Coordinates of C-alpha atoms in Angstrom, one line a residue:
M1 CA 0.0 0.0 0.0
L2 CA 1.3 3.4 -0.9
K3 CA 2.1 5.7 2.0
P4 CA 1.0 9.3 2.4
V5 CA 3.0 11.9 0.5
I6 CA 5.8 13.6 2.5
T7 CA 7.1 16.7 0.9
V8 CA 10.6 17.9 1.3
I9 CA 11.1 21.6 0.3
I10 CA 14.7 22.3 -0.6
V11 CA 14.9 26.0 -1.2
A12 CA 18.0 27.2 -3.1
C13 CA 19.0 30.6 -4.3
S14 CA 15.5 32.1 -3.8
Y15 CA 14.8 30.6 -0.4
R16 CA 15.1 33.9 1.4
D17 CA 11.9 35.0 -0.2
M18 CA 10.1 31.8 0.9
R19 CA 11.1 31.5 4.6
D20 CA 7.6 31.9 5.9
D21 CA 6.4 29.1 3.7
R22 CA 9.0 26.5 4.7
P23 CA 7.7 23.2 6.1
T24 CA 7.9 22.4 9.8
T25 CA 9.8 19.4 11.1
D26 CA 6.7 17.3 11.4
D27 CA 5.9 17.9 7.7
R28 CA 9.0 16.6 6.1
T29 CA 11.3 13.7 5.7
R30 CA 14.7 14.2 7.3
L31 CA 17.7 14.0 4.9
N32 CA 21.1 12.7 5.9
R33 CA 24.1 14.9 6.2
R34 CA 25.4 14.3 2.7
S35 CA 22.0 15.2 1.3
Y36 CA 21.7 18.6 3.0
L37 CA 23.4 21.0 0.5
R38 CA 22.3 24.5 1.4
T39 CA 18.7 23.9 2.3
A40 CA 16.2 25.3 4.9
G41 CA 15.9 28.8 6.1
T42 CA 16.3 30.8 9.3
V43 CA 14.0 32.5 11.6
G44 CA 15.3 36.1 11.5
A45 CA 14.1 39.0 13.5
A46 CA 12.1 41.5 11.5
L47 CA 13.6 44.8 12.7
G48 CA 12.5 47.1 9.9
T49 CA 12.9 50.8 10.3
G50 CA 10.8 52.1 7.4
S51 CA 7.1 52.9 7.4
L52 CA 6.1 51.0 10.5
L53 CA 2.4 51.0 10.5
S54 CA 0.5 50.1 7.4
G55 CA -2.6 51.9 8.5
I56 CA -1.1 55.4 8.6
A57 CA -0.2 56.2 5.0
T58 CA -1.3 59.8 5.5
A59 CA 0.4 60.2 8.8
T60 CA 2.3 63.4 9.4
E61 CA 6.1 62.7 9.8
I62 CA 7.9 64.9 12.2
H63 CA 11.7 64.5 12.5
L64 CA 12.8 65.9 15.9
G65 CA 16.3 66.7 14.5
E66 CA 14.7 69.1 12.1
E67 CA 12.7 70.6 15.1
G68 CA 16.0 71.4 16.8
L69 CA 16.6 68.3 19.0
Q70 CA 20.4 67.9 19.7
D71 CA 22.5 65.6 21.9
G72 CA 22.0 66.4 25.5
D73 CA 18.6 68.0 25.1
D74 CA 15.5 66.7 27.0
A75 CA 14.0 64.3 24.5
G76 CA 10.9 63.9 26.6
E77 CA 10.1 67.5 26.3
Y78 CA 10.4 67.5 22.5
L79 CA 8.2 64.4 22.2
A80 CA 5.6 65.9 24.5
N81 CA 5.4 69.0 22.3
H82 CA 4.8 67.0 19.1
I83 CA 3.1 63.8 20.0
G84 CA -0.5 63.2 18.8
D85 CA -2.7 61.0 16.6
N86 CA -1.9 60.1 13.1
R87 CA 1.8 61.0 13.4
E88 CA 5.2 59.3 12.8
I89 CA 7.8 61.0 15.0
V90 CA 11.5 60.2 14.2
I91 CA 14.2 60.6 16.8
P92 CA 17.7 61.0 15.4
A93 CA 20.5 58.8 16.7
G94 CA 22.1 60.3 19.8
T95 CA 22.1 60.4 23.6
Y96 CA 19.6 62.7 25.2
Q97 CA 18.4 63.7 28.7
Y98 CA 15.0 62.5 29.8
S99 CA 13.2 64.5 32.5
T100 CA 9.8 65.1 31.0
R101 CA 7.0 62.7 30.5
A102 CA 6.6 62.2 26.7
F103 CA 3.3 60.4 26.4
T104 CA 0.9 62.9 27.9
R105 CA -2.5 61.1 27.6
G106 CA -3.8 58.7 30.1
H107 CA -4.7 55.1 29.4
S108 CA -8.4 55.7 29.0
S109 CA -7.7 58.3 26.2
G110 CA -4.6 56.9 24.4
Y111 CA -3.5 57.5 20.8
A112 CA -4.6 56.5 17.4
D113 CA -2.1 55.6 14.6
L114 CA 1.1 56.9 16.3
V115 CA 4.7 55.8 15.6
V116 CA 7.6 57.0 17.7
R117 CA 10.9 55.5 16.4
G118 CA 14.6 56.0 16.9
E119 CA 16.8 56.1 13.9
G120 CA 19.7 53.6 13.4
E121 CA 20.4 50.3 15.0
F122 CA 19.1 49.1 18.4
G123 CA 21.0 51.1 20.9
D124 CA 21.6 54.2 18.8
V125 CA 18.9 56.3 20.6
V126 CA 19.4 56.6 24.3
F127 CA 17.4 58.5 26.9
E128 CA 19.2 59.1 30.2
H129 CA 17.6 60.0 33.4
P130 CA 19.1 60.3 36.9
D131 CA 19.1 57.4 39.3
G132 CA 16.0 57.6 41.5
Y133 CA 14.1 59.6 38.9
S134 CA 10.3 58.9 39.3
F135 CA 9.8 57.4 35.9
S136 CA 6.3 57.0 34.5
E137 CA 5.0 56.6 30.9
V138 CA 1.6 55.5 29.7
I139 CA 1.4 54.2 26.2
A140 CA -2.1 53.4 25.1
A141 CA -3.9 52.7 21.8
N142 CA -7.5 53.9 21.3
G143 CA -9.0 53.9 17.8
G144 CA -5.8 53.0 16.0
D145 CA -2.4 51.3 16.7
V146 CA 0.7 52.6 18.5
L147 CA 4.3 51.6 17.8
V148 CA 7.3 52.7 19.8
D149 CA 10.6 51.5 18.4
N150 CA 14.3 51.6 19.2
I151 CA 14.7 53.5 22.4
V152 CA 17.0 52.6 25.3
W153 CA 16.1 54.2 28.7
R154 CA 19.2 54.4 31.0
G155 CA 19.1 55.1 34.7
V156 CA 17.7 53.4 37.8
A157 CA 14.1 54.2 38.2
G158 CA 12.5 55.4 41.4
G159 CA 8.9 55.3 42.5
N160 CA 6.5 53.1 40.6
G161 CA 8.9 53.5 37.7
N162 CA 7.0 51.7 34.9
V163 CA 5.8 51.9 31.4
T164 CA 2.1 51.3 31.5
I165 CA 0.5 49.6 28.4
R166 CA -3.2 49.4 27.3
A167 CA -4.8 48.7 24.0
H168 CA -8.5 49.2 23.7
G169 CA -10.5 46.5 21.9
G170 CA -9.4 46.1 18.3
D171 CA -6.2 48.1 18.8
E172 CA -2.6 47.2 19.2
V173 CA 0.4 48.6 21.1
T174 CA 3.8 47.4 20.1
L175 CA 7.1 48.0 21.9
R176 CA 9.9 47.0 19.5
R177 CA 13.6 47.2 20.5
I178 CA 12.8 48.9 23.8
A179 CA 15.4 48.5 26.6
R180 CA 15.4 49.4 30.3
P181 CA 18.5 47.6 31.5
D182 CA 19.2 49.5 34.8
G183 CA 16.0 48.5 36.6
S184 CA 14.6 50.1 39.7
N185 CA 15.5 50.6 43.4
D186 CA 12.0 51.1 44.7
H187 CA 8.9 49.1 43.7
G188 CA 8.8 49.6 40.0
E189 CA 8.0 47.3 37.1
G190 CA 9.7 47.4 33.8
V191 CA 6.4 47.3 31.9
Y192 CA 2.9 46.9 33.4
V193 CA -0.1 45.9 31.2
R194 CA -3.3 47.2 32.8
P195 CA -6.3 44.9 33.6
E196 CA -8.5 47.0 31.2
H197 CA -6.3 45.9 28.3
A198 CA -8.6 44.4 25.7
G199 CA -6.6 44.5 22.5
V200 CA -3.1 43.2 21.7
A201 CA 0.2 44.2 23.2
N202 CA 3.4 43.1 21.4
F203 CA 6.9 43.1 22.9
E204 CA 9.5 42.5 20.1
H205 CA 13.2 42.1 21.0
C206 CA 13.0 44.1 24.2
W207 CA 15.3 44.1 27.1
L208 CA 14.1 44.5 30.7
E209 CA 16.5 43.9 33.6
N210 CA 16.9 44.4 37.4
F211 CA 13.3 45.5 38.3
T212 CA 12.0 44.9 41.8
D213 CA 8.4 44.1 40.9
N214 CA 8.3 42.1 37.7
G215 CA 10.2 42.8 34.4
L216 CA 7.2 42.4 32.1
Y217 CA 4.0 42.3 34.3
G218 CA 1.5 41.3 31.7
S219 CA -0.9 39.0 33.6
A220 CA -3.4 41.5 35.0
P221 CA -5.8 41.3 31.9
A222 CA -6.4 37.6 32.7
G223 CA -7.6 38.1 36.2
S224 CA -11.2 37.9 37.4
H225 CA -11.6 41.7 36.8
G226 CA -9.5 41.9 33.6
N227 CA -10.5 42.3 29.9
D228 CA -8.4 39.3 28.8
G229 CA -6.3 41.2 26.2
A230 CA -3.5 39.3 24.6
V231 CA 0.2 39.9 25.3
N232 CA 2.8 38.6 22.8
V233 CA 6.5 38.4 23.5
T234 CA 8.9 37.8 20.7
G235 CA 12.6 37.3 21.4
G236 CA 14.3 39.7 23.8
L237 CA 16.2 39.5 27.1
Y238 CA 14.5 39.4 30.5
K239 CA 17.0 39.2 33.2
N240 CA 17.2 39.3 37.0
N241 CA 13.8 40.8 37.7
N242 CA 12.1 40.1 41.0
I243 CA 8.8 38.3 41.3
A244 CA 8.8 37.3 37.5
N245 CA 10.9 38.1 34.5
I246 CA 7.9 37.5 32.2
R247 CA 4.4 37.3 33.6
I248 CA 1.5 36.8 31.2
G249 CA -2.1 35.6 31.3
G250 CA -4.5 36.9 28.6
S251 CA -6.1 34.5 26.2
N252 CA -4.1 33.8 23.1
S253 CA -0.9 35.3 24.6
T254 CA 2.4 34.0 23.4
I255 CA 6.1 33.9 24.5
E256 CA 8.3 32.8 21.6
G257 CA 12.1 32.9 21.3
A258 CA 12.6 34.8 24.5
T259 CA 15.8 34.5 26.7
V260 CA 15.1 34.6 30.4
V261 CA 18.0 34.7 32.9
L262 CA 18.2 34.4 36.7
T263 CA 21.8 34.8 38.0
D264 CA 21.8 37.7 40.5
E265 CA 19.4 38.7 43.4
Q266 CA 20.6 42.3 43.0
R267 CA 21.0 42.9 46.8
G268 CA 23.3 45.8 46.0
L269 CA 20.6 47.5 44.0
W270 CA 17.4 46.4 46.0
G271 CA 18.9 46.3 49.5
S272 CA 19.1 43.5 52.0
S273 CA 15.5 44.0 53.3
R274 CA 13.8 43.4 50.0
A275 CA 11.9 40.2 49.8
V276 CA 13.2 38.3 46.8
N277 CA 11.2 35.5 45.1
M278 CA 12.3 35.5 41.5
R279 CA 10.7 33.4 38.7
G280 CA 11.6 33.1 35.1
I281 CA 8.2 32.8 33.3
W282 CA 5.1 32.9 35.5
V283 CA 1.5 32.2 34.5
R284 CA -0.3 33.7 37.5
E285 CA -3.8 34.4 36.3
G286 CA -6.5 32.2 34.6
T287 CA -10.2 31.8 35.2
G288 CA -13.1 29.9 33.5
S289 CA -13.2 32.6 30.8
N290 CA -9.8 34.3 30.9
G291 CA -6.3 33.2 30.2
H292 CA -6.9 30.4 27.7
D293 CA -4.8 29.1 24.8
I294 CA -1.5 30.6 25.9
T295 CA 1.7 29.4 24.1
I296 CA 5.2 29.3 25.4
R297 CA 7.5 28.1 22.6
D298 CA 11.2 27.9 21.8
C299 CA 12.4 29.9 24.8
D300 CA 15.7 29.6 26.8
V301 CA 15.3 29.9 30.6
Y302 CA 18.7 29.9 32.4
N303 CA 18.5 29.7 36.3
E304 CA 21.4 29.7 38.7
L305 CA 19.2 30.7 41.7
P306 CA 17.0 28.8 44.1
Y307 CA 13.8 29.8 42.3
A308 CA 11.3 28.5 39.7
P309 CA 12.4 28.8 36.1
I310 CA 8.8 28.3 34.7
E311 CA 5.8 28.3 37.0
I312 CA 2.2 27.8 35.9
H313 CA 0.1 28.6 38.9
P314 CA -3.0 30.6 38.1
R315 CA -4.5 31.9 41.3
S316 CA -8.1 31.0 40.2
G317 CA -7.0 27.6 38.9
G318 CA -8.3 28.3 35.3
G319 CA -6.9 29.0 31.9
S320 CA -5.0 26.7 29.5
G321 CA -2.0 26.6 27.3
V322 CA 1.1 24.7 26.1
V323 CA 4.8 24.8 26.7
E324 CA 6.9 23.3 23.8
D325 CA 10.4 23.3 22.4
T326 CA 11.7 25.2 25.3
R327 CA 15.1 24.7 27.1
V328 CA 15.6 25.1 30.8
Y329 CA 18.9 25.2 32.7
N330 CA 18.1 24.8 36.4
E331 CA 20.3 24.9 39.5
G332 CA 17.3 25.5 41.8
G333 CA 15.1 23.1 43.8
A334 CA 11.8 24.0 42.1
A335 CA 10.8 21.9 39.1
S336 CA 12.2 23.2 35.8
I337 CA 8.6 23.5 34.5
R338 CA 6.2 23.5 37.4
H339 CA 2.4 23.0 36.9
R340 CA 0.0 23.9 39.7
G341 CA -3.3 24.6 37.9
G342 CA -5.2 25.1 34.7
D343 CA -5.4 22.9 31.6
W344 CA -1.8 22.9 30.3
S345 CA 0.1 20.5 28.1
G346 CA 3.6 20.4 26.5
Q347 CA 6.1 18.6 24.4
D348 CA 9.7 18.5 23.3
N349 CA 11.0 20.5 26.3
H350 CA 14.5 20.0 27.6
A351 CA 15.9 20.5 31.2
T352 CA 19.6 20.3 32.2
G353 CA 21.6 21.5 35.2
S354 CA 22.4 20.4 38.8
G355 CA 18.9 21.3 40.2
N356 CA 15.4 19.8 39.8
L357 CA 14.9 18.8 36.2
R358 CA 11.3 17.7 36.5
I359 CA 9.1 18.8 33.7
E360 CA 5.4 18.6 34.8
T361 CA 3.7 19.4 31.5
G362 CA 3.3 17.1 28.5
T363 CA 5.2 14.3 26.9
N364 CA 8.3 13.6 24.8
N365 CA 10.4 15.8 27.1
C366 CA 14.1 15.4 27.9
E367 CA 15.5 15.6 31.5
G368 CA 19.2 15.2 32.1
P369 CA 22.7 15.7 30.8
R370 CA 21.9 14.4 27.3
C371 CA 19.4 17.1 26.7
D372 CA 19.7 20.4 24.8
I373 CA 21.2 23.2 27.0
A374 CA 19.5 26.6 27.6
S375 CA 21.4 29.7 26.6
D376 CA 21.9 32.8 28.8
T377 CA 22.5 35.0 25.7
P378 CA 19.8 36.2 23.3
R379 CA 20.1 35.0 19.8
V380 CA 19.5 38.5 18.4
P381 CA 22.0 40.9 20.1
I382 CA 20.1 43.3 22.3
G383 CA 20.4 47.1 22.6
D384 CA 23.8 48.4 23.5
R385 CA 25.1 45.1 24.7
E386 CA 28.4 44.1 23.1
G387 CA 28.0 43.4 19.4
G388 CA 24.9 44.8 17.7
P389 CA 22.0 43.4 15.7
A390 CA 23.0 41.5 12.6
T391 CA 20.3 42.9 10.3
A392 CA 22.3 43.5 7.1
E393 CA 20.7 42.3 3.9
L394 CA 22.1 38.9 2.8
P395 CA 24.0 38.8 -0.5
D396 CA 22.4 37.2 -3.6
M397 CA 24.6 34.1 -3.6
D398 CA 24.6 30.5 -2.6
P399 CA 25.9 30.3 1.0
H400 CA 28.0 27.5 2.5
L401 CA 26.4 25.4 5.2
V402 CA 28.8 25.2 8.2
T403 CA 27.9 23.0 11.2
F404 CA 29.6 22.2 14.5
I405 CA 28.4 18.8 15.9
T406 CA 29.3 17.1 19.3
A407 CA 29.5 13.5 20.1
E408 CA 26.9 11.7 22.1
D409 CA 27.2 12.3 25.9
S410 CA 30.0 14.7 25.3
P411 CA 30.6 17.7 27.6
V412 CA 30.3 21.3 26.4
S413 CA 32.6 22.1 23.5
E414 CA 33.2 25.6 22.1
Y415 CA 33.7 26.9 18.6
R416 CA 34.6 30.1 16.8
F417 CA 34.9 31.2 13.2
V418 CA 35.4 34.4 11.3
A419 CA 34.0 35.2 7.8
D420 CA 34.3 38.1 5.4
G421 CA 30.5 38.0 4.7
P422 CA 27.3 37.7 6.7
I423 CA 26.7 34.6 8.9
D424 CA 23.1 33.5 9.2
A425 CA 22.0 31.1 12.0
L426 CA 19.7 28.3 11.0
S427 CA 17.1 27.6 13.7
D428 CA 15.3 24.9 11.6
T429 CA 17.0 22.3 9.5
P430 CA 16.5 18.7 8.3
Y431 CA 20.0 17.8 9.3
D432 CA 20.4 15.2 12.1
S433 CA 23.6 14.5 14.1
P434 CA 25.0 11.0 14.3
S435 CA 23.3 10.8 17.7
G436 CA 19.9 11.5 16.1
N437 CA 19.6 15.0 17.4
A438 CA 18.7 18.0 15.3
V439 CA 21.5 20.3 14.2
R440 CA 20.2 23.8 14.5
A441 CA 21.4 27.1 16.0
T442 CA 18.7 27.8 18.7
S443 CA 20.8 28.7 21.7
N444 CA 24.3 29.1 23.1
Y445 CA 25.7 31.1 20.2
E446 CA 26.4 34.7 19.3
I447 CA 27.0 36.5 15.9
T448 CA 28.8 39.8 16.0
R449 CA 30.4 42.1 13.5
E450 CA 33.9 43.6 13.9
D451 CA 34.6 46.1 11.1
D452 CA 34.4 44.0 7.9
E453 CA 34.6 40.7 9.7
H454 CA 31.6 38.6 10.9
V455 CA 32.3 36.4 13.9
A456 CA 30.2 33.5 15.2
E457 CA 31.0 31.7 18.4
G458 CA 29.1 29.4 20.7
S459 CA 29.0 26.0 22.3
S460 CA 27.1 22.7 22.2
A461 CA 27.1 19.3 23.9
N462 CA 25.4 15.9 24.3
G463 CA 25.2 15.1 20.6
Y464 CA 23.7 18.4 19.5
G465 CA 25.1 21.0 17.2
D466 CA 24.8 24.4 15.6
A467 CA 24.2 25.2 11.9
F468 CA 25.0 28.4 10.0
E469 CA 24.8 29.7 6.4
V470 CA 28.0 31.6 5.6
Y471 CA 28.0 34.2 2.8
G472 CA 31.7 34.6 2.1
A473 CA 35.1 33.1 2.8
I474 CA 36.1 31.9 6.2
S475 CA 39.4 33.2 7.4
E476 CA 39.7 31.6 10.9
A477 CA 38.1 28.6 12.6
S478 CA 38.6 26.7 15.8
V479 CA 37.1 24.2 18.1
D480 CA 38.3 23.5 21.6
S481 CA 37.6 19.8 21.9
E482 CA 38.0 16.5 20.0
D483 CA 34.3 15.9 20.9
M484 CA 33.2 18.5 18.4
V485 CA 33.5 18.0 14.6
I486 CA 33.1 20.5 11.7
E487 CA 31.1 19.8 8.5
L488 CA 31.1 22.0 5.4
D489 CA 28.2 21.4 3.0
G490 CA 27.8 18.0 4.5
D491 CA 31.5 17.0 4.3
R492 CA 33.6 16.3 7.5
V493 CA 36.5 18.8 7.6
D494 CA 39.0 20.2 10.1
A495 CA 39.4 23.8 10.9
D496 CA 42.2 24.3 8.2
E497 CA 40.1 22.6 5.5
L498 CA 37.1 24.8 6.4
V499 CA 39.2 27.9 5.7
E500 CA 40.8 26.5 2.6
R501 CA 37.6 25.2 0.9
T502 CA 35.6 28.4 1.4
Q503 CA 38.1 30.6 -0.4
P504 CA 37.0 32.1 -3.8
E505 CA 38.1 30.1 -6.8
E506 CA 40.9 31.7 -8.9
A507 CA 40.2 32.2 -12.6
D508 CA 42.1 29.9 -14.9
D509 CA 44.2 31.7 -17.6
D510 CA 42.9 29.3 -20.2
E511 CA 39.3 30.1 -19.3
T512 CA 40.0 33.8 -19.6
G513 CA 41.6 33.4 -23.1
G514 CA 45.0 34.5 -22.0
N515 CA 47.0 31.9 -23.9
Y516 CA 44.4 30.1 -25.9
D517 CA 44.8 29.9 -29.7
E518 CA 41.2 29.5 -31.0
T519 CA 42.4 28.5 -34.5
D520 CA 44.6 25.7 -33.3
G521 CA 41.9 24.4 -31.1
S522 CA 39.5 24.2 -34.0
D523 CA 42.1 22.4 -36.2
D524 CA 42.7 19.7 -33.5
T525 CA 39.1 18.8 -33.3
D526 CA 37.9 19.0 -36.9
G527 CA 39.2 15.6 -37.9
D528 CA 37.8 13.7 -34.9
P529 CA 34.5 11.9 -35.3
S530 CA 31.7 13.1 -33.1
P531 CA 30.6 10.7 -30.4
A532 CA 27.5 8.7 -31.3
D533 CA 24.2 10.1 -30.1
D534 CA 23.6 7.2 -27.7
E535 CA 27.0 7.8 -26.1
Q536 CA 26.0 11.4 -25.3
S537 CA 22.5 10.6 -24.2
D538 CA 23.6 9.8 -20.7
S539 CA 24.1 13.1 -18.9
D540 CA 27.9 12.9 -18.5
D541 CA 28.0 16.4 -19.9
D542 CA 30.0 18.5 -17.5
S543 CA 27.3 21.1 -17.6
L544 CA 25.0 18.6 -15.8
S545 CA 27.4 17.9 -12.9
N546 CA 24.9 17.5 -10.0
V547 CA 23.3 14.2 -9.2
I548 CA 20.1 13.3 -7.4
V549 CA 19.1 9.6 -6.8
V550 CA 15.9 8.1 -5.5
D551 CA 17.0 4.7 -4.1
G552 CA 14.4 2.0 -3.2
S553 CA 16.9 -0.8 -3.1
A554 CA 16.8 -1.1 0.7
S555 CA 13.0 -0.8 0.9
D556 CA 10.4 -3.6 0.7
D557 CA 7.7 -1.4 -0.9
V558 CA 7.1 0.8 -3.9
S559 CA 7.9 4.5 -3.8
Q560 CA 6.6 7.3 -6.0
Y561 CA 8.4 10.5 -6.4
V562 CA 8.4 14.0 -8.0
L563 CA 11.6 16.0 -8.4
T564 CA 11.9 19.6 -9.4
V565 CA 15.0 21.6 -10.1
S566 CA 15.7 25.2 -11.0
G567 CA 17.8 24.3 -14.1
E568 CA 17.8 21.4 -16.5
L569 CA 17.3 17.7 -15.5
E570 CA 18.1 14.5 -17.4
R571 CA 18.0 10.8 -16.5
S572 CA 21.4 9.3 -15.8
E573 CA 21.8 5.6 -16.7
A574 CA 25.1 5.6 -14.8
H575 CA 23.2 6.3 -11.5
T576 CA 20.2 4.1 -12.3
S577 CA 20.1 0.5 -11.2
I578 CA 17.8 -2.5 -10.5
V579 CA 18.4 -5.0 -7.7
N580 CA 17.6 -8.7 -8.3
E581 CA 15.8 -7.9 -11.5
G582 CA 13.6 -5.5 -9.6
L583 CA 9.8 -5.3 -9.5
A584 CA 7.4 -4.7 -12.3
W585 CA 7.3 -1.1 -11.1
D586 CA 11.0 -0.7 -12.0
A587 CA 10.2 -1.3 -15.7
L588 CA 7.9 1.7 -15.9
P589 CA 9.5 4.7 -17.7
S590 CA 9.9 7.9 -15.8
N591 CA 8.2 11.1 -17.0
V592 CA 11.1 13.5 -17.5
S593 CA 10.5 17.1 -18.6
E594 CA 13.1 20.0 -18.7
D595 CA 13.1 20.6 -15.0
R596 CA 11.0 17.8 -13.4
A597 CA 11.0 14.0 -13.1
I598 CA 8.0 11.9 -12.1
G599 CA 8.7 8.2 -11.4
V600 CA 8.3 5.0 -9.4
V601 CA 11.0 2.8 -7.9
G602 CA 10.7 -0.7 -6.4
E603 CA 13.9 -2.6 -5.7
G604 CA 16.1 -0.2 -7.6
A605 CA 17.3 3.3 -7.9
D606 CA 16.5 6.1 -10.4
G607 CA 19.3 8.7 -11.0
Y608 CA 19.3 12.0 -12.6
R609 CA 21.8 14.7 -13.5
Y610 CA 20.8 18.3 -13.2
T611 CA 21.9 22.0 -13.2
G612 CA 20.9 24.7 -10.8
N613 CA 19.4 23.7 -7.4
V614 CA 16.9 21.2 -6.2
I615 CA 13.6 23.2 -5.5
S616 CA 11.4 20.4 -4.1
V617 CA 11.1 16.6 -3.6
E618 CA 7.9 14.7 -3.0
V619 CA 8.4 11.1 -1.9
R620 CA 5.6 8.6 -1.3
G621 CA 7.1 5.5 0.3
N622 CA 10.4 4.6 2.0
A623 CA 12.9 5.3 -0.7
A624 CA 16.1 7.0 0.3
L625 CA 17.2 10.3 -1.3
R626 CA 20.8 11.2 -2.2
I627 CA 22.0 14.5 -3.6
D628 CA 25.6 15.0 -4.8
R629 CA 26.5 18.5 -6.0
E630 CA 29.8 17.3 -7.4
G631 CA 28.4 14.4 -9.6

């Protein structure tokens, strides 16, 4: 009986335009290491700085630099004088004082269709206030959306010290690349989402650290008196905040790709009398109607303290959600993922460390030293931390696939390499390690740029590995342990070979015509007979140098397939075979067009030569797939 179709999408030179359409791990057949060859995509952070709200095409743009704002001026005062509905306010890169409340309307009034954005990279616009300053901003959307992008507030906040968020029903507030890394010394939150919040609040690649009363306090809408508005967290760093680093609760809320770190109780900042009870992620609210369908996915929670990394404990016992594909490092006594109420499930979560590794939600979880390790570093560099966001446009070229893979049960091994072009981390790939674990760069790595050099460094262990696409030549590479191996485009190499094989090819003098006598060349060949047509029919033509084979020789059933390439494709008799006279299916001719082959294999293999790249493969059955770019 024929099996359901499993589609493998192999995206080549145009894959960057198709990332959102790539298949998930559950949808595709995994290929072996030799078959990989520059496939898959990456989950990149969308950090655009152009027109940031589609609904305000007629918005009035106000550039505060043109209004007289200079370094050292009070940026809050300039904003307060120009802020209003249907406006896009641009703040030039610089460092400014901040002593005036900028958003002058209360949460009941709010703004409609407002953008406030800083120019440049994350960290280029800084607002400084004195330590102890009674910080307070209210950012609310009412009748339209609000976006605040690329501002770093520096200084220890006094008083309540928070940014208050509310979106009315049907509206959205988005904080993108907002940083408050210095925290508070009183009773402040980094961000507080009001219980009246009924719309959507988005926090994209933000940084909240050292606050005494929650970093992101977003659970109030899910309480018994809340309006159940959604709170979505994408990426970002939430570090050493008391009570909870991230606290959510509204229905349909999400936390995805966030890095949560607990390493310091901040006694020097908060004082010895402060009651400290830190959590990484806390689901605190949930009723019969509020706080349902929450998702926590693909996060890193790193905990060196005696507190709970992830705690699901709604005070009213309601709500529902799922925790999946999340990594926890735990040195504390509380369960790595603790479940104390509500209808919650989970899958594919990993817990490591010397503490309590129990995962109390779901199935197919991993607890122990062989599991994937949580990172304490965000995958997208944050704010004015060392480095800077790697948001440069990728070159229009085929990248190299570079992977660093550890042996099963091995300790942590570190790697580093330097390239003259961009390095793009792959967070999803059909490439398994020899231990059967996915090779993908989801944690424990950092990509930085130093002048014209791009640097990637990181670590892995326990049979896992990291994968990168490299757009250029590699000039340096190293690993610190024999437990880690390097592979380039599916081939095992050492550090020296990695450097050598990624260098650009030098032009041959003969190919450039430097010493070639065209007349002599013609005379030498005119007298030779042309090969017979049947001798040329097999695609041994150098122009068709790539090979793809669908191999059913090790399978007991019949497999159907469809292959599509970006160039030309021809059947290769040299790579086609039948085992033990095959099955009747093997006698069926394949349907081969210019760029596509449709066929059936039983106890045999069908081989093709092609140019360009493999665009897609559909396989129905258990046939193996082999791709060889060198023929």
